[in-house]
CSV table of C-alpha atoms and ligand atoms in Angstrom, one decimal:
chain,number,residue,atom,x,y,z
A,1255,MET,CA,15.0,-6.4,209.2
A,1256,MET,CA,16.4,-8.5,206.4
A,1257,LEU,CA,14.5,-8.4,203.2
A,1258,SER,CA,14.5,-11.8,201.5
A,1259,ALA,CA,13.4,-12.9,198.1
A,1260,VAL,CA,14.0,-16.6,198.7
A,1261,ALA,CA,10.4,-17.5,199.3
A,1262,TRP,CA,9.4,-16.5,195.8
A,1263,ALA,CA,12.4,-16.9,193.6
A,1264,VAL,CA,12.5,-19.6,190.9
A,1265,ASP,CA,16.0,-20.9,191.4
A,1266,SER,CA,17.9,-19.5,194.3
A,1267,GLY,CA,19.9,-21.8,196.5
A,1268,ALA,CA,21.8,-23.7,193.8
A,1269,THR,CA,25.0,-21.9,194.4
A,1270,GLY,CA,28.5,-23.3,194.7
A,1271,SER,CA,30.6,-25.4,192.3
A,1272,THR,CA,29.1,-28.8,193.0
A,1273,VAL,CA,25.4,-29.3,192.6
A,1274,PRO,CA,24.1,-31.7,195.3
A,1275,ASP,CA,22.4,-34.9,194.2
A,1276,GLY,CA,18.7,-34.3,194.9
A,1277,ARG,CA,17.7,-37.9,194.2
A,1278,ALA,CA,20.2,-39.3,196.8
A,1279,ILE,CA,19.1,-36.8,199.4
A,1280,PHE,CA,15.4,-37.6,198.7
A,1281,GLU,CA,16.1,-41.4,199.1
A,1282,ALA,CA,18.0,-40.9,202.3
A,1283,ARG,CA,15.8,-38.3,204.0
A,1284,CYS,CA,12.4,-38.2,202.5
A,1285,ALA,CA,11.5,-41.5,200.7
A,1286,ALA,CA,10.7,-43.3,204.0
A,1287,CYS,CA,7.6,-41.1,204.3
A,1288,HIS,CA,7.1,-39.8,200.7
A,1289,GLY,CA,8.0,-43.1,198.8
A,1290,SER,CA,10.6,-43.4,196.1
A,1291,ASP,CA,7.9,-42.6,193.6
A,1292,GLY,CA,6.8,-39.5,195.5
A,1293,LYS,CA,3.3,-40.8,196.0
A,1294,GLY,CA,3.6,-41.4,199.7
A,1295,ALA,CA,5.1,-44.5,201.3
A,1296,PRO,CA,2.4,-47.2,201.9
A,1297,GLY,CA,3.6,-48.0,205.5
A,1298,ARG,CA,3.0,-44.4,206.4
A,1299,ALA,CA,-0.7,-44.9,206.3
A,1300,ALA,CA,-0.2,-45.3,210.0
A,1301,LEU,CA,0.4,-41.6,210.1
A,1302,LYS,CA,-3.3,-41.2,209.5
A,1303,ILE,CA,-2.7,-38.3,207.2
A,1304,ALA,CA,-3.2,-38.0,203.5
A,1305,MET,CA,0.3,-37.8,202.0
A,1306,PRO,CA,0.9,-35.4,199.1
A,1307,ASP,CA,1.3,-37.1,195.7
A,1308,PHE,CA,4.1,-35.3,194.0
A,1309,SER,CA,3.3,-37.2,190.7
A,1310,ASP,CA,-0.2,-35.6,190.6
A,1311,CYS,CA,0.5,-32.6,188.3
A,1312,SER,CA,-2.8,-30.9,189.2
A,1313,PHE,CA,-1.5,-30.6,192.8
A,1314,ALA,CA,2.3,-30.4,192.2
A,1315,SER,CA,2.4,-27.9,189.3
A,1316,ARG,CA,0.6,-25.1,191.2
A,1317,GLU,CA,2.9,-25.2,194.2
A,1318,PRO,CA,5.9,-22.8,193.6
A,1319,ASP,CA,9.3,-24.1,194.6
A,1320,GLY,CA,9.5,-21.4,197.3
A,1321,ASP,CA,6.7,-23.0,199.3
A,1322,TRP,CA,8.2,-26.5,199.1
A,1323,ARG,CA,11.6,-25.2,200.1
A,1324,ALA,CA,10.0,-23.4,203.1
A,1325,VAL,CA,8.3,-26.7,204.2
A,1326,ALA,CA,11.4,-28.7,203.7
A,1327,HIS,CA,13.5,-26.2,205.6
A,1328,ASP,CA,11.2,-25.2,208.4
A,1329,GLY,CA,8.9,-28.3,208.6
A,1330,GLY,CA,5.1,-28.7,207.9
A,1331,PRO,CA,3.9,-26.0,210.4
A,1332,ALA,CA,5.8,-23.3,208.4
A,1333,ARG,CA,2.9,-23.4,205.9
A,1334,GLY,CA,0.2,-24.7,208.2
A,1335,PHE,CA,0.8,-28.4,207.5
A,1336,SER,CA,1.3,-31.2,210.1
A,1337,GLU,CA,4.3,-31.3,212.3
A,1338,LEU,CA,4.7,-34.9,211.1
A,1339,MET,CA,6.6,-33.3,208.2
A,1340,PRO,CA,10.0,-32.6,209.9
A,1341,ALA,CA,12.2,-29.5,209.5
A,1342,HIS,CA,15.4,-30.2,207.6
A,1343,GLY,CA,16.9,-26.7,207.8
A,1344,LYS,CA,19.6,-27.8,210.3
A,1345,LEU,CA,20.4,-31.0,208.3
A,1346,LEU,CA,20.5,-29.7,204.8
A,1347,SER,CA,22.1,-26.6,203.2
A,1348,GLU,CA,19.9,-24.3,201.0
A,1349,ALA,CA,21.6,-25.8,198.0
A,1350,GLU,CA,20.7,-29.3,199.1
A,1351,ILE,CA,17.1,-28.3,199.8
A,1352,ALA,CA,17.0,-26.7,196.3
A,1353,ALA,CA,18.3,-29.9,194.8
A,1354,VAL,CA,15.8,-32.1,196.6
A,1355,VAL,CA,12.9,-29.8,195.6
A,1356,LYS,CA,14.2,-30.1,192.0
A,1357,HIS,CA,13.9,-33.9,192.4
A,1358,LEU,CA,10.3,-33.5,193.6
A,1359,ARG,CA,9.7,-31.8,190.3
A,1360,SER,CA,10.7,-34.9,188.4
A,1361,PHE,CA,7.6,-36.8,189.5
A,1362,CYS,CA,5.2,-34.7,187.4
A,1363,SER,CA,6.5,-34.7,183.8
A,1364,ASP,CA,3.4,-33.3,182.1
A,1365,ARG,CA,4.4,-29.9,180.8
A,1366,ARG,CA,0.9,-28.7,180.0
A,1367,TRP,CA,0.4,-27.5,183.5
A,1368,PRO,CA,1.7,-24.0,184.1
A,1369,ARG,CA,3.8,-23.7,187.2
A,1370,GLY,CA,2.8,-21.9,190.4
A,1371,GLU,CA,5.7,-19.5,189.9
A,1372,LEU,CA,3.6,-18.0,187.1
A,1373,ASN,CA,0.7,-17.5,189.4
A,1374,LEU,CA,1.4,-13.9,190.1
A,1375,PRO,CA,-0.3,-12.0,192.9
A,1376,ARG,CA,-3.8,-11.0,192.0
A,1377,PRO,CA,-4.4,-7.3,191.4
A,1378,LEU,CA,-7.7,-5.6,192.4
A,1379,VAL,CA,-8.8,-4.9,188.9
A,1380,THR,CA,-6.6,-6.6,186.3
A,1381,GLU,CA,-7.5,-10.2,185.5
A,1382,LYS,CA,-4.7,-12.8,185.9
A,1383,ALA,CA,-3.5,-15.0,183.2
A,1384,PHE,CA,-3.1,-18.1,185.5
A,1385,PRO,CA,-6.1,-20.5,185.7
A,1386,GLU,CA,-7.3,-20.6,189.3
A,1387,ASP,CA,-9.4,-22.5,191.9
A,1388,GLU,CA,-10.4,-19.5,193.9
A,1389,ALA,CA,-13.3,-17.9,195.8
A,1390,LEU,CA,-13.2,-14.2,196.2
A,1391,ILE,CA,-15.1,-11.3,197.7
A,1392,THR,CA,-14.2,-7.9,196.1
A,1393,THR,CA,-15.6,-4.6,197.2
A,1394,PHE,CA,-15.3,-1.0,195.9
A,1395,ALA,CA,-16.8,1.8,197.8
A,1396,ASN,CA,-16.9,5.5,196.8
A,1397,VAL,CA,-15.1,7.7,199.2
A,1398,ASN,CA,-16.4,11.0,197.6
A,1399,ARG,CA,-19.3,12.1,195.4
A,1400,ASP,CA,-22.5,10.0,195.4
A,1401,GLY,CA,-22.4,6.9,197.5
A,1402,GLU,CA,-21.9,3.5,195.8
A,1403,VAL,CA,-20.8,0.2,197.2
A,1404,ALA,CA,-20.2,-2.6,194.7
A,1405,THR,CA,-19.4,-6.1,196.0
A,1406,ASP,CA,-18.6,-9.0,193.7
A,1407,LEU,CA,-18.8,-12.6,194.9
A,1408,LEU,CA,-16.5,-14.5,192.5
A,1409,PHE,CA,-16.1,-18.3,192.1
A,1410,GLU,CA,-13.3,-19.7,189.8
A,1411,LYS,CA,-12.9,-23.4,189.0
A,1412,ARG,CA,-10.0,-24.8,187.1
A,1413,ILE,CA,-10.8,-27.3,184.3
A,1414,GLY,CA,-7.7,-29.4,183.4
A,1415,PRO,CA,-4.3,-27.9,183.0
A,1416,ARG,CA,-5.0,-24.7,181.2
A,1417,ALA,CA,-8.7,-23.7,181.4
A,1418,MET,CA,-10.9,-22.1,184.0
A,1419,LEU,CA,-14.6,-21.3,184.4
A,1420,GLU,CA,-15.9,-18.4,186.5
A,1421,ILE,CA,-19.2,-17.0,187.9
A,1422,ALA,CA,-19.5,-13.5,189.3
A,1423,LEU,CA,-22.5,-12.4,191.4
A,1424,PRO,CA,-22.5,-8.7,192.1
A,1425,VAL,CA,-24.4,-7.0,194.9
A,1426,VAL,CA,-24.7,-3.3,194.4
A,1427,ALA,CA,-25.9,-0.4,196.6
A,1428,VAL,CA,-26.2,3.0,195.0
A,1429,GLU,CA,-27.2,6.4,196.4
A,1430,GLN,CA,-29.7,8.3,194.3
A,1431,ARG,CA,-29.9,12.0,194.9
A,1432,SER,CA,-32.5,14.6,193.9
A,1433,ALA,CA,-32.5,18.3,194.7
A,1434,THR,CA,-34.2,17.7,198.0
A,1435,SER,CA,-33.4,14.2,199.2
A,1436,SER,CA,-31.2,11.1,198.7
A,1437,HIS,CA,-32.0,7.4,199.1
A,1438,TRP,CA,-30.1,4.1,198.6
A,1439,ASN,CA,-31.1,1.4,196.1
A,1440,ALA,CA,-29.6,-2.1,196.8
A,1441,GLY,CA,-29.8,-5.4,195.0
A,1442,VAL,CA,-28.3,-7.9,192.7
A,1443,GLY,CA,-26.3,-6.5,189.8
A,1444,ASP,CA,-25.5,-8.0,186.4
A,1445,VAL,CA,-24.4,-11.6,186.8
A,1446,GLY,CA,-21.2,-12.6,184.9
A,1447,LEU,CA,-20.2,-16.0,183.4
A,1448,GLY,CA,-16.6,-16.3,182.2
A,1449,ALA,CA,-14.1,-18.7,180.8
A,1450,LYS,CA,-10.3,-18.5,180.3
A,1451,TYR,CA,-7.6,-20.5,178.6
A,1452,ALA,CA,-3.9,-20.2,179.1
A,1453,PHE,CA,-2.5,-20.7,175.6
A,1454,PHE,CA,1.1,-20.0,176.4
A,1455,HIS,CA,3.3,-20.4,179.4
A,1456,SER,CA,7.1,-20.8,180.1
A,1457,LEU,CA,8.8,-21.1,183.4
A,1458,GLU,CA,12.1,-20.4,181.8
A,1459,SER,CA,11.1,-17.0,180.5
A,1460,GLY,CA,8.7,-16.4,183.4
A,1461,SER,CA,5.7,-15.7,181.1
A,1462,ILE,CA,2.1,-16.8,180.8
A,1463,ALA,CA,-0.7,-15.6,178.5
A,1464,SER,CA,-4.4,-16.4,178.3
A,1465,LEU,CA,-7.5,-15.6,176.2
A,1466,GLY,CA,-10.8,-15.2,178.1
A,1467,GLY,CA,-14.2,-13.8,178.0
A,1468,GLU,CA,-17.1,-12.9,180.2
A,1469,LEU,CA,-20.8,-12.5,179.5
A,1470,LYS,CA,-22.6,-10.0,181.7
A,1471,ILE,CA,-26.3,-10.9,181.9
A,1472,PRO,CA,-28.7,-8.0,182.8
A,1473,THR,CA,-30.0,-9.4,186.0
A,1474,GLY,CA,-29.6,-6.0,187.7
A,1475,ASP,CA,-32.4,-3.5,187.6
A,1476,GLU,CA,-31.3,-0.7,185.2
A,1477,ASP,CA,-34.0,1.8,186.4
A,1478,ARG,CA,-32.7,1.6,189.9
A,1479,GLY,CA,-29.0,2.0,188.8
A,1480,LEU,CA,-28.0,-1.6,189.5
A,1481,GLY,CA,-27.4,-2.9,186.0
A,1482,GLN,CA,-26.6,-2.0,182.4
A,1483,GLY,CA,-29.9,-3.3,181.1
A,1484,THR,CA,-28.3,-5.2,178.2
A,1485,VAL,CA,-26.1,-8.3,177.6
A,1486,VAL,CA,-22.4,-7.2,177.5
A,1487,PHE,CA,-19.7,-9.4,176.1
A,1488,GLU,CA,-16.2,-8.8,177.4
A,1489,PRO,CA,-13.4,-10.6,175.5
A,1490,TYR,CA,-9.8,-10.2,176.9
A,1491,LEU,CA,-6.2,-11.0,176.6
A,1492,ALA,CA,-4.3,-11.4,179.8
A,1493,ALA,CA,-0.5,-11.8,180.3
A,1494,GLY,CA,1.9,-12.1,183.2
A,1495,GLN,CA,5.6,-11.6,183.2
A,1496,ARG,CA,8.1,-12.2,186.0
A,1497,LEU,CA,10.8,-9.5,186.1
A,1498,PRO,CA,14.2,-9.3,187.9
A,1499,TRP,CA,14.3,-8.8,191.7
A,1500,ASN,CA,11.0,-10.6,192.3
A,1501,SER,CA,9.1,-8.0,190.4
A,1502,PHE,CA,6.3,-8.7,188.0
A,1503,ALA,CA,4.1,-7.1,185.4
A,1504,GLN,CA,0.5,-8.1,184.5
A,1505,LEU,CA,-1.4,-6.8,181.5
A,1506,GLN,CA,-5.0,-7.2,180.4
A,1507,LEU,CA,-6.5,-5.8,177.2
A,1508,LEU,CA,-10.3,-5.9,177.5
A,1509,GLY,CA,-13.2,-5.0,175.2
A,1510,GLU,CA,-16.7,-4.2,176.5
A,1511,ILE,CA,-19.2,-4.8,173.8
A,1512,PRO,CA,-22.9,-4.2,174.7
A,1513,THR,CA,-25.3,-6.1,172.5
A,1514,GLU,CA,-27.6,-3.1,172.4
A,1515,ARG,CA,-25.8,-1.4,169.5
A,1516,ASP,CA,-26.7,2.2,170.3
A,1517,MET,CA,-24.4,1.9,173.4
A,1518,ALA,CA,-20.7,2.7,172.9
A,1519,ASP,CA,-18.1,-0.1,172.9
A,1520,GLU,CA,-15.3,0.4,175.3
A,1521,ILE,CA,-11.7,-0.7,175.3
A,1522,GLN,CA,-9.7,-1.0,178.5
A,1523,LEU,CA,-6.0,-1.3,179.1
A,1524,ARG,CA,-5.0,-2.5,182.5
A,1525,LEU,CA,-1.4,-2.8,183.7
A,1526,ALA,CA,-0.2,-4.0,187.1
A,1527,LEU,CA,3.4,-3.7,188.3
A,1528,GLY,CA,4.4,-5.2,191.6
A,1529,ASN,CA,7.0,-6.8,193.8
A,1530,ALA,CA,6.8,-9.9,195.9
A,1531,PHE,CA,9.0,-10.1,199.0
A,1532,SER,CA,9.2,-11.6,202.4
A,1533,LEU,CA,10.6,-10.2,205.6
A,1534,ARG,CA,12.6,-13.3,206.5
A,1535,PRO,CA,13.9,-16.3,204.5
A,1536,HIS,CA,11.0,-18.7,203.8
A,1537,GLY,CA,8.5,-16.2,205.3
A,1538,ARG,CA,5.2,-15.1,204.0
A,1539,VAL,CA,5.1,-13.2,200.7
A,1540,LEU,CA,3.8,-9.6,200.7
A,1541,ALA,CA,3.0,-8.0,197.4
A,1542,PRO,CA,2.7,-4.2,196.9
A,1543,MET,CA,1.3,-3.4,193.5
A,1544,VAL,CA,0.2,-0.4,191.4
A,1545,GLU,CA,-2.3,-0.6,188.6
A,1546,MET,CA,-2.9,1.8,185.7
A,1547,ILE,CA,-6.3,1.6,184.1
A,1548,GLY,CA,-7.2,3.3,180.8
A,1549,ALA,CA,-10.7,3.3,179.3
A,1550,TRP,CA,-11.7,4.5,175.9
A,1551,LYS,CA,-15.3,4.7,174.7
A,1552,LEU,CA,-15.3,4.1,170.9
A,1553,GLY,CA,-17.0,6.6,168.7
A,1554,ASP,CA,-17.4,9.0,171.6
A,1555,GLU,CA,-16.0,12.5,171.9
A,1556,SER,CA,-15.3,12.1,175.6
A,1557,GLU,CA,-11.7,11.8,176.7
A,1558,THR,CA,-9.9,8.7,177.9
A,1559,ASP,CA,-10.4,7.8,181.6
A,1560,TRP,CA,-7.2,7.0,183.5
A,1561,ASP,CA,-7.1,5.6,187.0
A,1562,ILE,CA,-4.3,4.6,189.3
A,1563,VAL,CA,-4.7,1.9,191.9
A,1564,PRO,CA,-1.9,1.6,194.6
A,1565,GLN,CA,-2.5,-1.5,196.8
A,1566,ILE,CA,-0.9,-4.2,198.8
A,1567,GLN,CA,-1.7,-7.9,199.0
A,1568,VAL,CA,-1.1,-9.6,202.4
A,1569,PRO,CA,-1.5,-13.3,203.2
A,1570,LEU,CA,-3.5,-14.0,206.3
A,1571,SER,CA,-3.1,-17.8,206.8
A,1572,ARG,CA,0.3,-19.5,207.2
A,1573,ARG,CA,-0.4,-21.5,204.1
A,1574,GLN,CA,-1.0,-18.2,202.3
A,1575,HIS,CA,-4.2,-19.6,200.8
A,1576,ILE,CA,-6.3,-16.8,202.4
A,1577,ARG,CA,-5.2,-13.3,201.4
A,1578,VAL,CA,-6.4,-9.8,201.5
A,1579,ASP,CA,-5.6,-6.9,199.2
A,1580,LEU,CA,-6.3,-3.3,200.2
A,1581,GLY,CA,-6.0,-0.3,197.8
A,1582,VAL,CA,-7.5,2.9,196.4
A,1583,ARG,CA,-8.7,3.5,192.9
A,1584,ILE,CA,-8.0,7.2,192.1
A,1585,PRO,CA,-9.2,8.8,188.9
A,1586,LEU,CA,-6.5,10.9,187.2
A,1587,THR,CA,-8.7,12.3,184.5
A,1588,ASN,CA,-12.4,13.6,184.5
A,1589,THR,CA,-11.9,13.9,188.2
A,1590,ASP,CA,-15.0,16.2,188.6
A,1591,GLU,CA,-17.2,13.4,187.4
A,1592,ARG,CA,-15.6,10.2,188.8
A,1593,ALA,CA,-15.3,9.1,192.4
A,1594,THR,CA,-12.2,7.9,194.2
A,1595,ARG,CA,-12.9,4.4,195.5
A,1596,PHE,CA,-11.6,2.3,198.3
A,1597,GLY,CA,-11.0,-1.3,197.1
A,1598,ALA,CA,-10.5,-4.6,198.9
A,1599,TYR,CA,-10.7,-8.3,198.4
A,1600,LEU,CA,-10.6,-11.4,200.5
A,1601,LEU,CA,-9.3,-14.3,198.5
A,1602,TRP,CA,-9.5,-18.1,199.3
A,1603,ASP,CA,-7.4,-20.4,197.2
A,1604,TRP,CA,-9.7,-23.4,198.1
A,1605,PHE,CA,-7.6,-26.0,196.4
A,1606,ASP,CA,-4.9,-25.4,198.9
A,1607,GLY,CA,-7.1,-26.1,201.9
A,1608,GLY,CA,-10.3,-25.4,203.8
A,1609,LEU,CA,-11.1,-22.0,205.3
A,1610,LEU,CA,-10.1,-23.3,208.7
A,1611,ASP,CA,-7.0,-25.2,207.5
A,1612,GLY,CA,-3.4,-23.9,207.4
A,1613,TRP,CA,-3.5,-21.2,210.1
B,2159,HEC,C1,8.6,-38.4,209.0
B,2159,HEC,C2,8.0,-38.4,207.7
B,2159,HEC,C3,8.4,-37.4,206.6
B,2159,HEC,C4,9.7,-37.2,206.2
B,2159,HEC,C5,11.0,-37.9,206.6
B,2159,HEC,C6,9.6,-36.2,205.2
B,2159,HEC,N1,8.3,-35.8,205.0
B,2159,HEC,FE1,7.5,-34.3,203.8
B,2159,HEC,N2,5.7,-34.6,204.6
B,2159,HEC,C7,5.3,-35.5,205.5
B,2159,HEC,C8,3.9,-35.4,205.8
B,2159,HEC,C9,3.1,-36.2,206.8
B,2159,HEC,C10,3.4,-34.3,205.0
B,2159,HEC,C11,2.0,-33.9,204.9
B,2159,HEC,C12,1.7,-32.8,205.9
B,2159,HEC,C13,0.2,-32.3,205.8
B,2159,HEC,O1,-0.4,-32.6,204.8
B,2159,HEC,O2,-0.2,-31.7,206.8
B,2159,HEC,C14,4.6,-33.9,204.2
B,2159,HEC,C15,4.5,-32.8,203.3
B,2159,HEC,C16,5.5,-32.4,202.6
B,2159,HEC,C17,5.5,-31.2,201.7
B,2159,HEC,C18,4.3,-30.3,201.4
B,2159,HEC,C19,3.5,-30.7,200.2
B,2159,HEC,C20,2.3,-29.8,200.0
B,2159,HEC,O3,1.2,-30.2,200.4
B,2159,HEC,O4,2.5,-28.6,199.5
B,2159,HEC,C21,6.7,-31.1,201.1
B,2159,HEC,C22,7.1,-30.1,200.0
B,2159,HEC,C23,7.5,-32.2,201.7
B,2159,HEC,N3,6.8,-32.9,202.6
B,2159,HEC,C24,8.9,-32.4,201.3
B,2159,HEC,C25,9.7,-33.3,202.0
B,2159,HEC,C26,11.1,-33.4,201.7
B,2159,HEC,C27,11.8,-32.6,200.6
B,2159,HEC,C28,11.6,-34.3,202.6
B,2159,HEC,C29,13.0,-34.7,202.7
B,2159,HEC,C30,14.0,-33.7,202.8
B,2159,HEC,C31,10.5,-34.7,203.4
B,2159,HEC,N4,9.4,-34.1,203.0
B,2159,HEC,C32,10.6,-35.7,204.4
B,2159,HEC,C33,6.2,-36.4,206.1
B,2159,HEC,C34,7.5,-36.5,205.9
């Protein structure tokens, strides 16, 4: 088995002493269908397929080079697109494919849009810095102590190049035990409304940083253990950094500020380290990750809570717009009070295609 980093790397391929002329290759091999302006050749309307518009930054910026190189090399079906997009892997070298993809990049010149390379794999707990168009179901279920299953339905909508709005609808089931019996309470938890803005990004240094916040509204019944019973404000700073060998780090510094002032404020530090690799060149990208989560209650004598969350993210669809992540959140401190939890999400990057597209 050959491990390959090609699918995810920013600039592999351009080796050798002479850099191929991407524009000339594009004109010779691609422009008949994609148009010299990258918007799709008019005559190709007969293909009865919506051609991608490489000058549309909202579309082009979020696609990492690796995905475009995979499509150029292996043809549309490699990423669940039409076979009308032919494979060029036998006609062009990796360096020529890298050069023509670089030319595709020249059609969108608006640098406000952070590039898809900075859209690092989403960890189970740590919030990403990249603004997304995603729908997500996340579940955490206790594997020891009292039963609890917390499922979050999350919808994220990108606004322009750098901003994002988010709504989170939790559904919670908790076991309540007394000396003689136990029963389950289930219902809606505290609904969350959030926003995020990527104030810095650089493809060259592989960095992105955002400021965001979430307002938790006490829609969950506090007496039945489903909600906190007060409005909670959660401001945060999120940052992502690409590292050598297709590794990456993501960091989130978060405050939890209940408006009811006799409740303690909390600060959380979340750090995710991971690696993105594929089993063959231009193949799907797998991302094993580990998160460390530290939580401090301010003005409280209780010690810091530390958790570790090993996990792996796996794409399900060929287009990789539908992915799962499976992991375990293990408490490292206060282990006699806190449960170990199984965690999972199912993610749908809906901008990249419908639920039934791209398989
Ligand atoms: C015979 C026509 C044809 C030629 C020649 C062609 N393409 Fe395509 N290409 C298509 C079609 C059609 C699609 C859209 C497929 C879909 O949406 O299912 C496409 C899609 C793509 C995409 C995917 C964009 C996305 O949605 O992420 C890339 C990248 C691409 N082409 C690059 C190239 C490059 C580079 C060349 C030249 C080396 C090239 N194409 C040559 C027809 C063509």
